[in-house]
mmCIF file with all atom_site columns, C-alpha atoms in Angstrom:
data_model
loop_
_atom_site.group_PDB
_atom_site.id
_atom_site.type_symbol
_atom_site.label_atom_id
_atom_site.label_alt_id
_atom_site.label_comp_id
_atom_site.label_asym_id
_atom_site.label_entity_id
_atom_site.label_seq_id
_atom_site.pdbx_PDB_ins_code
_atom_site.Cartn_x
_atom_site.Cartn_y
_atom_site.Cartn_z
_atom_site.occupancy
_atom_site.B_iso_or_equiv
_atom_site.pdbx_formal_charge
_atom_site.auth_seq_id
_atom_site.auth_comp_id
_atom_site.auth_asym_id
_atom_site.auth_atom_id
_atom_site.pdbx_PDB_model_num
ATOM 1   C CA . MET A 1 1   ? -79.423 158.630 71.775 1.00 78.00 ? 62  MET A CA 1
ATOM 2   C CA . LYS A 1 2   ? -81.925 158.607 74.600 1.00 93.00 ? 63  LYS A CA 1
ATOM 3   C CA . TYR A 1 3   ? -80.525 155.427 76.185 1.00 97.00 ? 64  TYR A CA 1
ATOM 4   C CA . ASN A 1 4   ? -77.713 155.671 78.717 1.00 97.00 ? 65  ASN A CA 1
ATOM 5   C CA . TYR A 1 5   ? -76.935 151.945 78.924 1.00 98.00 ? 66  TYR A CA 1
ATOM 6   C CA . PHE A 1 6   ? -76.465 149.588 75.986 1.00 98.00 ? 67  PHE A CA 1
ATOM 7   C CA . LEU A 1 7   ? -76.306 145.888 76.853 1.00 98.00 ? 68  LEU A CA 1
ATOM 8   C CA . PHE A 1 8   ? -75.320 143.523 74.058 1.00 98.00 ? 69  PHE A CA 1
ATOM 9   C CA . ASP A 1 9   ? -75.616 139.812 73.564 1.00 98.00 ? 70  ASP A CA 1
ATOM 10  C CA . LEU A 1 10  ? -72.443 138.358 72.033 1.00 98.00 ? 71  LEU A CA 1
ATOM 11  C CA . ASP A 1 11  ? -73.093 135.379 69.739 1.00 97.00 ? 72  ASP A CA 1
ATOM 12  C CA . ASN A 1 12  ? -74.878 136.277 66.493 1.00 96.00 ? 73  ASN A CA 1
ATOM 13  C CA . CYS A 1 13  ? -75.399 139.822 67.679 1.00 98.00 ? 74  CYS A CA 1
ATOM 14  C CA . LEU A 1 14  ? -71.810 141.049 67.686 1.00 98.00 ? 75  LEU A CA 1
ATOM 15  C CA . LEU A 1 15  ? -70.044 137.818 66.810 1.00 98.00 ? 76  LEU A CA 1
ATOM 16  C CA . TYR A 1 16  ? -70.793 135.796 63.702 1.00 98.00 ? 77  TYR A CA 1
ATOM 17  C CA . ILE A 1 17  ? -70.883 132.046 64.274 1.00 96.00 ? 78  ILE A CA 1
ATOM 18  C CA . PRO A 1 18  ? -71.439 130.076 61.046 1.00 94.00 ? 79  PRO A CA 1
ATOM 19  C CA . ASN A 1 19  ? -74.362 127.643 61.100 1.00 93.00 ? 80  ASN A CA 1
ATOM 20  C CA . SER A 1 20  ? -74.865 128.488 64.761 1.00 93.00 ? 81  SER A CA 1
ATOM 21  C CA . LYS A 1 21  ? -77.800 126.135 65.325 1.00 91.00 ? 82  LYS A CA 1
ATOM 22  C CA . ASP A 1 22  ? -75.729 123.173 64.155 1.00 95.00 ? 83  ASP A CA 1
ATOM 23  C CA . TYR A 1 23  ? -72.640 124.520 65.901 1.00 97.00 ? 84  TYR A CA 1
ATOM 24  C CA . PHE A 1 24  ? -74.243 124.504 69.345 1.00 96.00 ? 85  PHE A CA 1
ATOM 25  C CA . ASP A 1 25  ? -76.242 121.354 68.724 1.00 96.00 ? 86  ASP A CA 1
ATOM 26  C CA . ASN A 1 26  ? -73.061 119.468 67.813 1.00 96.00 ? 87  ASN A CA 1
ATOM 27  C CA . ILE A 1 27  ? -71.439 120.637 71.045 1.00 97.00 ? 88  ILE A CA 1
ATOM 28  C CA . LEU A 1 28  ? -74.523 119.543 72.970 1.00 95.00 ? 89  LEU A CA 1
ATOM 29  C CA . LEU A 1 29  ? -74.429 116.103 71.353 1.00 93.00 ? 90  LEU A CA 1
ATOM 30  C CA . GLU A 1 30  ? -70.723 115.673 72.051 1.00 94.00 ? 91  GLU A CA 1
ATOM 31  C CA . THR A 1 31  ? -71.195 116.763 75.660 1.00 94.00 ? 92  THR A CA 1
ATOM 32  C CA . LEU A 1 32  ? -74.120 114.422 76.225 1.00 91.00 ? 93  LEU A CA 1
ATOM 33  C CA . LYS A 1 33  ? -72.123 111.478 74.885 1.00 88.00 ? 94  LYS A CA 1
ATOM 34  C CA . LEU A 1 34  ? -69.189 112.304 77.157 1.00 89.00 ? 95  LEU A CA 1
ATOM 35  C CA . CYS A 1 35  ? -71.534 112.607 80.133 1.00 84.00 ? 96  CYS A CA 1
ATOM 36  C CA . LEU A 1 36  ? -72.796 109.068 79.580 1.00 71.00 ? 97  LEU A CA 1
ATOM 37  C CA . THR A 1 37  ? -76.441 109.921 79.015 1.00 71.00 ? 98  THR A CA 1
ATOM 38  C CA . LYS A 1 38  ? -79.016 107.147 78.828 1.00 72.00 ? 99  LYS A CA 1
ATOM 39  C CA . HIS A 1 39  ? -79.948 108.057 75.288 1.00 76.00 ? 100 HIS A CA 1
ATOM 40  C CA . VAL A 1 40  ? -79.412 110.787 72.731 1.00 84.00 ? 101 VAL A CA 1
ATOM 41  C CA . PRO A 1 41  ? -82.591 112.878 72.473 1.00 90.00 ? 102 PRO A CA 1
ATOM 42  C CA . GLU A 1 42  ? -84.127 113.823 69.156 1.00 92.00 ? 103 GLU A CA 1
ATOM 43  C CA . ARG A 1 43  ? -83.205 117.156 67.569 1.00 93.00 ? 104 ARG A CA 1
ATOM 44  C CA . SER A 1 44  ? -86.654 118.631 68.297 1.00 92.00 ? 105 SER A CA 1
ATOM 45  C CA . GLU A 1 45  ? -86.199 117.936 72.004 1.00 91.00 ? 106 GLU A CA 1
ATOM 46  C CA . ARG A 1 46  ? -82.640 119.234 71.986 1.00 93.00 ? 107 ARG A CA 1
ATOM 47  C CA . ASN A 1 47  ? -83.873 122.470 70.434 1.00 91.00 ? 108 ASN A CA 1
ATOM 48  C CA . LYS A 1 48  ? -86.253 123.018 73.365 1.00 89.00 ? 109 LYS A CA 1
ATOM 49  C CA . PHE A 1 49  ? -83.337 122.681 75.769 1.00 89.00 ? 110 PHE A CA 1
ATOM 50  C CA . TRP A 1 50  ? -81.910 126.070 74.745 1.00 87.00 ? 111 TRP A CA 1
ATOM 51  C CA . PHE A 1 51  ? -85.059 127.956 75.674 1.00 81.00 ? 112 PHE A CA 1
ATOM 52  C CA . SER A 1 52  ? -85.895 126.084 78.863 1.00 80.00 ? 113 SER A CA 1
ATOM 53  C CA . GLY A 1 53  ? -84.342 128.476 81.399 1.00 74.00 ? 114 GLY A CA 1
ATOM 54  C CA . ASN A 1 54  ? -83.800 126.768 84.731 1.00 75.00 ? 115 ASN A CA 1
ATOM 55  C CA . SER A 1 55  ? -85.845 123.831 83.458 1.00 83.00 ? 116 SER A CA 1
ATOM 56  C CA . TYR A 1 56  ? -82.725 122.674 81.597 1.00 85.00 ? 117 TYR A CA 1
ATOM 57  C CA . ILE A 1 57  ? -82.117 120.558 84.718 1.00 86.00 ? 118 ILE A CA 1
ATOM 58  C CA . ASP A 1 58  ? -85.260 118.555 83.971 1.00 90.00 ? 119 ASP A CA 1
ATOM 59  C CA . TYR A 1 59  ? -84.026 117.846 80.458 1.00 89.00 ? 120 TYR A CA 1
ATOM 60  C CA . LEU A 1 60  ? -80.611 116.700 81.656 1.00 89.00 ? 121 LEU A CA 1
ATOM 61  C CA . LYS A 1 61  ? -82.169 114.430 84.292 1.00 88.00 ? 122 LYS A CA 1
ATOM 62  C CA . LYS A 1 62  ? -84.486 112.963 81.683 1.00 88.00 ? 123 LYS A CA 1
ATOM 63  C CA . TRP A 1 63  ? -81.526 112.295 79.415 1.00 90.00 ? 124 TRP A CA 1
ATOM 64  C CA . GLY A 1 64  ? -79.606 110.632 82.246 1.00 87.00 ? 125 GLY A CA 1
ATOM 65  C CA . THR A 1 65  ? -77.159 113.395 83.159 1.00 85.00 ? 126 THR A CA 1
ATOM 66  C CA . ASN A 1 66  ? -77.230 114.263 86.850 1.00 82.00 ? 127 ASN A CA 1
ATOM 67  C CA . ASN A 1 67  ? -73.927 116.073 87.378 1.00 86.00 ? 128 ASN A CA 1
ATOM 68  C CA . PHE A 1 68  ? -74.854 119.483 86.000 1.00 86.00 ? 129 PHE A CA 1
ATOM 69  C CA . GLN A 1 69  ? -71.573 121.176 86.854 1.00 88.00 ? 130 GLN A CA 1
ATOM 70  C CA . ASP A 1 70  ? -69.604 118.552 84.947 1.00 90.00 ? 131 ASP A CA 1
ATOM 71  C CA . PHE A 1 71  ? -72.006 118.877 82.040 1.00 91.00 ? 132 PHE A CA 1
ATOM 72  C CA . TRP A 1 72  ? -71.497 122.643 81.685 1.00 93.00 ? 133 TRP A CA 1
ATOM 73  C CA . LYS A 1 73  ? -67.779 122.410 82.345 1.00 93.00 ? 134 LYS A CA 1
ATOM 74  C CA . CYS A 1 74  ? -67.462 119.893 79.508 1.00 95.00 ? 135 CYS A CA 1
ATOM 75  C CA . PHE A 1 75  ? -69.752 121.896 77.222 1.00 95.00 ? 136 PHE A CA 1
ATOM 76  C CA . ASP A 1 76  ? -67.764 125.095 77.740 1.00 96.00 ? 137 ASP A CA 1
ATOM 77  C CA . GLU A 1 77  ? -64.429 123.380 77.167 1.00 97.00 ? 138 GLU A CA 1
ATOM 78  C CA . ILE A 1 78  ? -65.604 121.898 73.861 1.00 97.00 ? 139 ILE A CA 1
ATOM 79  C CA . ASP A 1 79  ? -67.087 125.231 72.825 1.00 98.00 ? 140 ASP A CA 1
ATOM 80  C CA . PHE A 1 80  ? -63.836 127.028 73.620 1.00 98.00 ? 141 PHE A CA 1
ATOM 81  C CA . GLU A 1 81  ? -61.708 124.606 71.602 1.00 98.00 ? 142 GLU A CA 1
ATOM 82  C CA . TYR A 1 82  ? -64.028 124.864 68.593 1.00 97.00 ? 143 TYR A CA 1
ATOM 83  C CA . ARG A 1 83  ? -64.065 128.646 68.778 1.00 98.00 ? 144 ARG A CA 1
ATOM 84  C CA . LYS A 1 84  ? -60.305 128.931 68.877 1.00 98.00 ? 145 LYS A CA 1
ATOM 85  C CA . ILE A 1 85  ? -60.031 126.805 65.750 1.00 98.00 ? 146 ILE A CA 1
ATOM 86  C CA . LEU A 1 86  ? -62.737 128.717 63.869 1.00 98.00 ? 147 LEU A CA 1
ATOM 87  C CA . VAL A 1 87  ? -61.368 132.094 64.927 1.00 98.00 ? 148 VAL A CA 1
ATOM 88  C CA . GLN A 1 88  ? -57.962 131.037 63.616 1.00 97.00 ? 149 GLN A CA 1
ATOM 89  C CA . LYS A 1 89  ? -59.615 130.110 60.317 1.00 98.00 ? 150 LYS A CA 1
ATOM 90  C CA . ASN A 1 90  ? -61.463 133.457 60.221 1.00 97.00 ? 151 ASN A CA 1
ATOM 91  C CA . GLU A 1 91  ? -64.758 131.593 60.234 1.00 98.00 ? 152 GLU A CA 1
ATOM 92  C CA . ILE A 1 92  ? -65.828 133.090 63.568 1.00 98.00 ? 153 ILE A CA 1
ATOM 93  C CA . LEU A 1 93  ? -65.463 136.843 63.438 1.00 97.00 ? 154 LEU A CA 1
ATOM 94  C CA . LEU A 1 94  ? -67.116 140.126 64.308 1.00 98.00 ? 155 LEU A CA 1
ATOM 95  C CA . PHE A 1 95  ? -69.841 141.372 62.016 1.00 98.00 ? 156 PHE A CA 1
ATOM 96  C CA . ASN A 1 96  ? -68.557 144.205 59.851 1.00 97.00 ? 157 ASN A CA 1
ATOM 97  C CA . ASP A 1 97  ? -70.646 146.884 61.544 1.00 96.00 ? 158 ASP A CA 1
ATOM 98  C CA . VAL A 1 98  ? -69.708 146.120 65.142 1.00 98.00 ? 159 VAL A CA 1
ATOM 99  C CA . LYS A 1 99  ? -66.605 148.204 65.804 1.00 98.00 ? 160 LYS A CA 1
ATOM 100 C CA . SER A 1 100 ? -67.904 151.371 64.180 1.00 98.00 ? 161 SER A CA 1
ATOM 101 C CA . VAL A 1 101 ? -71.209 151.214 66.081 1.00 98.00 ? 162 VAL A CA 1
ATOM 102 C CA . LEU A 1 102 ? -69.555 150.445 69.409 1.00 98.00 ? 163 LEU A CA 1
ATOM 103 C CA . GLU A 1 103 ? -67.133 153.312 68.915 1.00 98.00 ? 164 GLU A CA 1
ATOM 104 C CA . LYS A 1 104 ? -69.923 155.790 68.220 1.00 98.00 ? 165 LYS A CA 1
ATOM 105 C CA . ILE A 1 105 ? -71.872 154.737 71.306 1.00 98.00 ? 166 ILE A CA 1
ATOM 106 C CA . TYR A 1 106 ? -68.707 154.790 73.395 1.00 97.00 ? 167 TYR A CA 1
ATOM 107 C CA . ASN A 1 107 ? -67.847 158.298 72.175 1.00 97.00 ? 168 ASN A CA 1
ATOM 108 C CA . GLU A 1 108 ? -71.273 159.481 73.354 1.00 96.00 ? 169 GLU A CA 1
ATOM 109 C CA . ASN A 1 109 ? -70.165 158.569 76.901 1.00 96.00 ? 170 ASN A CA 1
ATOM 110 C CA . LYS A 1 110 ? -72.749 155.808 77.199 1.00 97.00 ? 171 LYS A CA 1
ATOM 111 C CA . LYS A 1 111 ? -72.159 152.717 79.306 1.00 98.00 ? 172 LYS A CA 1
ATOM 112 C CA . LEU A 1 112 ? -71.821 149.433 77.444 1.00 98.00 ? 173 LEU A CA 1
ATOM 113 C CA . ALA A 1 113 ? -71.806 145.826 78.575 1.00 98.00 ? 174 ALA A CA 1
ATOM 114 C CA . ILE A 1 114 ? -71.878 142.340 77.112 1.00 98.00 ? 175 ILE A CA 1
ATOM 115 C CA . ILE A 1 115 ? -74.292 139.856 78.649 1.00 98.00 ? 176 ILE A CA 1
ATOM 116 C CA . SER A 1 116 ? -73.673 136.370 77.288 1.00 97.00 ? 177 SER A CA 1
ATOM 117 C CA . ASN A 1 117 ? -74.728 132.837 78.132 1.00 95.00 ? 178 ASN A CA 1
ATOM 118 C CA . SER A 1 118 ? -71.285 131.670 77.056 1.00 96.00 ? 179 SER A CA 1
ATOM 119 C CA . ALA A 1 119 ? -68.592 130.943 79.613 1.00 96.00 ? 180 ALA A CA 1
ATOM 120 C CA . ASP A 1 120 ? -66.907 133.999 81.112 1.00 96.00 ? 181 ASP A CA 1
ATOM 121 C CA . TYR A 1 121 ? -63.472 132.914 79.866 1.00 97.00 ? 182 TYR A CA 1
ATOM 122 C CA . ILE A 1 122 ? -64.845 132.512 76.345 1.00 98.00 ? 183 ILE A CA 1
ATOM 123 C CA . VAL A 1 123 ? -66.262 136.041 76.454 1.00 98.00 ? 184 VAL A CA 1
ATOM 124 C CA . ASN A 1 124 ? -62.914 137.363 77.665 1.00 98.00 ? 185 ASN A CA 1
ATOM 125 C CA . PHE A 1 125 ? -61.083 135.519 74.899 1.00 98.00 ? 186 PHE A CA 1
ATOM 126 C CA . ILE A 1 126 ? -63.371 136.917 72.197 1.00 98.00 ? 187 ILE A CA 1
ATOM 127 C CA . VAL A 1 127 ? -63.289 140.568 73.278 1.00 98.00 ? 188 VAL A CA 1
ATOM 128 C CA . LYS A 1 128 ? -59.510 140.509 73.564 1.00 98.00 ? 189 LYS A CA 1
ATOM 129 C CA . LYS A 1 129 ? -59.000 138.625 70.320 1.00 98.00 ? 190 LYS A CA 1
ATOM 130 C CA . PHE A 1 130 ? -61.088 141.123 68.383 1.00 98.00 ? 191 PHE A CA 1
ATOM 131 C CA . ASN A 1 131 ? -59.815 144.163 70.234 1.00 98.00 ? 192 ASN A CA 1
ATOM 132 C CA . ILE A 1 132 ? -63.140 145.504 71.520 1.00 98.00 ? 193 ILE A CA 1
ATOM 133 C CA . THR A 1 133 ? -62.385 145.444 75.238 1.00 98.00 ? 194 THR A CA 1
ATOM 134 C CA . LYS A 1 134 ? -61.999 149.223 75.465 1.00 97.00 ? 195 LYS A CA 1
ATOM 135 C CA . PHE A 1 135 ? -65.587 149.904 74.458 1.00 98.00 ? 196 PHE A CA 1
ATOM 136 C CA . PHE A 1 136 ? -67.169 148.076 77.378 1.00 98.00 ? 197 PHE A CA 1
ATOM 137 C CA . ASN A 1 137 ? -67.637 148.862 81.040 1.00 98.00 ? 198 ASN A CA 1
ATOM 138 C CA . TYR A 1 138 ? -68.490 145.289 81.974 1.00 98.00 ? 199 TYR A CA 1
ATOM 139 C CA . PHE A 1 139 ? -68.482 141.748 80.593 1.00 97.00 ? 200 PHE A CA 1
ATOM 140 C CA . PHE A 1 140 ? -70.894 139.126 81.867 1.00 96.00 ? 201 PHE A CA 1
ATOM 141 C CA . GLY A 1 141 ? -70.427 135.443 81.096 1.00 96.00 ? 202 GLY A CA 1
ATOM 142 C CA . LEU A 1 142 ? -71.432 132.294 82.926 1.00 94.00 ? 203 LEU A CA 1
ATOM 143 C CA . SER A 1 143 ? -69.459 130.003 85.180 1.00 88.00 ? 204 SER A CA 1
ATOM 144 C CA . PHE A 1 144 ? -70.166 126.275 85.159 1.00 77.00 ? 205 PHE A CA 1
ATOM 145 C CA . ASP A 1 145 ? -70.045 125.991 88.948 1.00 73.00 ? 206 ASP A CA 1
ATOM 146 C CA . LYS A 1 146 ? -72.418 128.769 90.008 1.00 66.00 ? 207 LYS A CA 1
ATOM 147 C CA . ASP A 1 147 ? -74.077 130.936 87.374 1.00 68.00 ? 208 ASP A CA 1
ATOM 148 C CA . GLN A 1 148 ? -76.349 128.746 85.243 1.00 78.00 ? 209 GLN A CA 1
ATOM 149 C CA . SER A 1 149 ? -79.459 129.777 87.165 1.00 79.00 ? 210 SER A CA 1
ATOM 150 C CA . ILE A 1 150 ? -79.023 133.369 85.998 1.00 88.00 ? 211 ILE A CA 1
ATOM 151 C CA . ALA A 1 151 ? -78.514 132.561 82.325 1.00 90.00 ? 212 ALA A CA 1
ATOM 152 C CA . LYS A 1 152 ? -80.877 134.306 79.934 1.00 93.00 ? 213 LYS A CA 1
ATOM 153 C CA . PRO A 1 153 ? -83.910 134.159 79.733 1.00 93.00 ? 214 PRO A CA 1
ATOM 154 C CA . SER A 1 154 ? -83.517 134.831 83.455 1.00 93.00 ? 215 SER A CA 1
ATOM 155 C CA . HIS A 1 155 ? -83.339 138.544 84.127 1.00 95.00 ? 216 HIS A CA 1
ATOM 156 C CA . LEU A 1 156 ? -81.000 138.129 87.094 1.00 94.00 ? 217 LEU A CA 1
ATOM 157 C CA . GLY A 1 157 ? -77.837 138.491 85.035 1.00 94.00 ? 218 GLY A CA 1
ATOM 158 C CA . VAL A 1 158 ? -79.143 141.713 83.498 1.00 97.00 ? 219 VAL A CA 1
ATOM 159 C CA . LEU A 1 159 ? -80.028 143.112 86.911 1.00 97.00 ? 220 LEU A CA 1
ATOM 160 C CA . SER A 1 160 ? -76.606 142.125 88.237 1.00 95.00 ? 221 SER A CA 1
ATOM 161 C CA . VAL A 1 161 ? -74.844 144.004 85.446 1.00 97.00 ? 222 VAL A CA 1
ATOM 162 C CA . LEU A 1 162 ? -77.037 147.090 85.817 1.00 98.00 ? 223 LEU A CA 1
ATOM 163 C CA . GLU A 1 163 ? -76.337 147.146 89.537 1.00 97.00 ? 224 GLU A CA 1
ATOM 164 C CA . LYS A 1 164 ? -72.588 146.969 88.940 1.00 97.00 ? 225 LYS A CA 1
ATOM 165 C CA . LEU A 1 165 ? -72.886 149.840 86.475 1.00 97.00 ? 226 LEU A CA 1
ATOM 166 C CA . LYS A 1 166 ? -74.865 151.860 89.067 1.00 97.00 ? 227 LYS A CA 1
ATOM 167 C CA . TYR A 1 167 ? -77.915 152.152 86.859 1.00 98.00 ? 228 TYR A CA 1
ATOM 168 C CA . ASP A 1 168 ? -80.663 154.403 88.233 1.00 97.00 ? 229 ASP A CA 1
ATOM 169 C CA . PRO A 1 169 ? -83.983 153.514 86.549 1.00 96.00 ? 230 PRO A CA 1
ATOM 170 C CA . LYS A 1 170 ? -85.582 156.728 87.844 1.00 95.00 ? 231 LYS A CA 1
ATOM 171 C CA . LYS A 1 171 ? -83.128 158.893 85.926 1.00 96.00 ? 232 LYS A CA 1
ATOM 172 C CA . GLU A 1 172 ? -81.686 156.695 83.179 1.00 97.00 ? 233 GLU A CA 1
ATOM 173 C CA . LYS A 1 173 ? -82.751 154.333 80.396 1.00 97.00 ? 234 LYS A CA 1
ATOM 174 C CA . ALA A 1 174 ? -81.252 150.982 79.428 1.00 98.00 ? 235 ALA A CA 1
ATOM 175 C CA . ILE A 1 175 ? -81.699 148.687 76.447 1.00 98.00 ? 236 ILE A CA 1
ATOM 176 C CA . MET A 1 176 ? -80.671 145.107 75.694 1.00 98.00 ? 237 MET A CA 1
ATOM 177 C CA . ILE A 1 177 ? -79.784 144.192 72.110 1.00 98.00 ? 238 ILE A CA 1
ATOM 178 C CA . GLY A 1 178 ? -79.731 140.517 71.133 1.00 98.00 ? 239 GLY A CA 1
ATOM 179 C CA . ASP A 1 179 ? -80.676 138.092 68.392 1.00 96.00 ? 240 ASP A CA 1
ATOM 180 C CA . SER A 1 180 ? -82.827 135.714 70.411 1.00 94.00 ? 241 SER A CA 1
ATOM 181 C CA . ILE A 1 181 ? -86.078 135.397 72.296 1.00 94.00 ? 242 ILE A CA 1
ATOM 182 C CA . VAL A 1 182 ? -84.045 134.781 75.462 1.00 94.00 ? 243 VAL A CA 1
ATOM 183 C CA . ASP A 1 183 ? -82.465 138.239 75.175 1.00 97.00 ? 244 ASP A CA 1
ATOM 184 C CA . VAL A 1 184 ? -85.882 139.846 74.814 1.00 97.00 ? 245 VAL A CA 1
ATOM 185 C CA . TYR A 1 185 ? -87.310 137.960 77.779 1.00 96.00 ? 246 TYR A CA 1
ATOM 186 C CA . ALA A 1 186 ? -84.353 138.758 80.017 1.00 97.00 ? 247 ALA A CA 1
ATOM 187 C CA . ALA A 1 187 ? -84.588 142.460 79.177 1.00 98.00 ? 248 ALA A CA 1
ATOM 188 C CA . LYS A 1 188 ? -88.335 142.790 79.614 1.00 98.00 ? 249 LYS A CA 1
ATOM 189 C CA . LYS A 1 189 ? -88.340 140.881 82.907 1.00 97.00 ? 250 LYS A CA 1
ATOM 190 C CA . ALA A 1 190 ? -85.634 143.293 84.092 1.00 98.00 ? 251 ALA A CA 1
ATOM 191 C CA . ASN A 1 191 ? -87.914 146.220 83.142 1.00 98.00 ? 252 ASN A CA 1
ATOM 192 C CA . ILE A 1 192 ? -85.629 147.614 80.448 1.00 98.00 ? 253 ILE A CA 1
ATOM 193 C CA . SER A 1 193 ? -86.154 147.978 76.707 1.00 98.00 ? 254 SER A CA 1
ATOM 194 C CA . ALA A 1 194 ? -85.493 145.061 74.372 1.00 98.00 ? 255 ALA A CA 1
ATOM 195 C CA . CYS A 1 195 ? -84.166 145.222 70.822 1.00 98.00 ? 256 CYS A CA 1
ATOM 196 C CA . LEU A 1 196 ? -84.196 142.114 68.632 1.00 97.00 ? 257 LEU A CA 1
ATOM 197 C CA . ILE A 1 197 ? -81.596 142.142 65.875 1.00 97.00 ? 258 ILE A CA 1
ATOM 198 C CA . ARG A 1 198 ? -82.576 139.890 62.964 1.00 95.00 ? 259 ARG A CA 1
ATOM 199 C CA . ARG A 1 199 ? -79.342 139.488 61.054 1.00 92.00 ? 260 ARG A CA 1
ATOM 200 C CA . ASP A 1 200 ? -80.874 136.260 59.810 1.00 88.00 ? 261 ASP A CA 1
ATOM 201 C CA . LYS A 1 201 ? -84.055 137.501 58.147 1.00 85.00 ? 262 LYS A CA 1
ATOM 202 C CA . ASN A 1 202 ? -85.476 133.973 58.140 1.00 86.00 ? 263 ASN A CA 1
ATOM 203 C CA . LYS A 1 203 ? -85.338 133.741 61.908 1.00 88.00 ? 264 LYS A CA 1
ATOM 204 C CA . TYR A 1 204 ? -88.684 133.897 63.686 1.00 90.00 ? 265 TYR A CA 1
ATOM 205 C CA . PRO A 1 205 ? -90.750 133.814 60.469 1.00 88.00 ? 266 PRO A CA 1
ATOM 206 C CA . ASP A 1 206 ? -93.988 133.677 62.481 1.00 88.00 ? 267 ASP A CA 1
ATOM 207 C CA . GLY A 1 207 ? -93.243 136.969 64.234 1.00 90.00 ? 268 GLY A CA 1
ATOM 208 C CA . TYR A 1 208 ? -93.510 137.690 67.934 1.00 90.00 ? 269 TYR A CA 1
ATOM 209 C CA . GLY A 1 209 ? -97.238 137.865 68.614 1.00 87.00 ? 270 GLY A CA 1
ATOM 210 C CA . ALA A 1 210 ? -97.259 134.605 70.550 1.00 91.00 ? 271 ALA A CA 1
ATOM 211 C CA . TRP A 1 211 ? -94.311 135.586 72.736 1.00 94.00 ? 272 TRP A CA 1
ATOM 212 C CA . GLU A 1 212 ? -94.949 136.363 76.385 1.00 93.00 ? 273 GLU A CA 1
ATOM 213 C CA . TYR A 1 213 ? -92.754 139.439 75.967 1.00 96.00 ? 274 TYR A CA 1
ATOM 214 C CA . ASN A 1 214 ? -92.372 141.341 72.705 1.00 96.00 ? 275 ASN A CA 1
ATOM 215 C CA . PRO A 1 215 ? -89.317 143.344 71.603 1.00 97.00 ? 276 PRO A CA 1
ATOM 216 C CA . ASP A 1 216 ? -89.630 147.125 71.687 1.00 97.00 ? 277 ASP A CA 1
ATOM 217 C CA . PHE A 1 217 ? -87.552 147.358 68.524 1.00 97.00 ? 278 PHE A CA 1
ATOM 218 C CA . VAL A 1 218 ? -86.699 144.973 65.698 1.00 96.00 ? 279 VAL A CA 1
ATOM 219 C CA . ILE A 1 219 ? -83.673 145.841 63.552 1.00 96.00 ? 280 ILE A CA 1
ATOM 220 C CA . GLU A 1 220 ? -81.669 144.197 60.780 1.00 94.00 ? 281 GLU A CA 1
ATOM 221 C CA . GLN A 1 221 ? -78.448 146.221 61.049 1.00 95.00 ? 282 GLN A CA 1
ATOM 222 C CA . LEU A 1 222 ? -76.632 147.131 64.233 1.00 97.00 ? 283 LEU A CA 1
ATOM 223 C CA . ASN A 1 223 ? -76.221 150.785 63.240 1.00 96.00 ? 284 ASN A CA 1
ATOM 224 C CA . GLU A 1 224 ? -79.963 151.215 63.684 1.00 97.00 ? 285 GLU A CA 1
ATOM 225 C CA . VAL A 1 225 ? -79.376 151.366 67.449 1.00 97.00 ? 286 VAL A CA 1
ATOM 226 C CA . LEU A 1 226 ? -77.704 154.731 66.930 1.00 96.00 ? 287 LEU A CA 1
ATOM 227 C CA . ASN A 1 227 ? -81.193 156.157 66.381 1.00 92.00 ? 288 ASN A CA 1
ATOM 228 C CA . PHE A 1 228 ? -82.358 155.048 69.808 1.00 89.00 ? 289 PHE A CA 1
#
């Protein structure tokens, strides 16, 4: 493996979340209702929210939500409660290939990290629950009161993690592996390689030609990263 640093997204890269689009949209709807929004936006507009970067503020203002910290605090709490229930039911779980791949990378003395847009306490819960803590040098999750501006597709979270891991771009190589356009954008803006994992083969049916940043690799199984 030519890469020294392997940065992984969590949801739908390492962690299977059933019907994830509906899962997160339902949490968004519930949060918006609790935050007393002026109206419930259409699904097409809600979908754009997830890829808006820092412009998410404009969406929330438009929808009538002005207390952004309370919004994310509420969102994360609902997400956490749902996850605990679904984990208990074995409906949220690691993909079958995750532990074996992480172990092989770890045994090659590479540095590993998780970079997630989920709340930091949710990330901590998941890695402990599924016993994968030992493989990682660092876990990055968001905090409702300070970190939303560095959520992917911002590259600032990636740069923060690389700095903590003492990454030297002149001597070393790093790659970000994730299932979403936001993972690719965050990686490329941080000047590291980007790998898009398409566990859902129907995702992004139109390809990546129109994207501002394209993935360096596209894989369908996580063990393909062992060839990098």
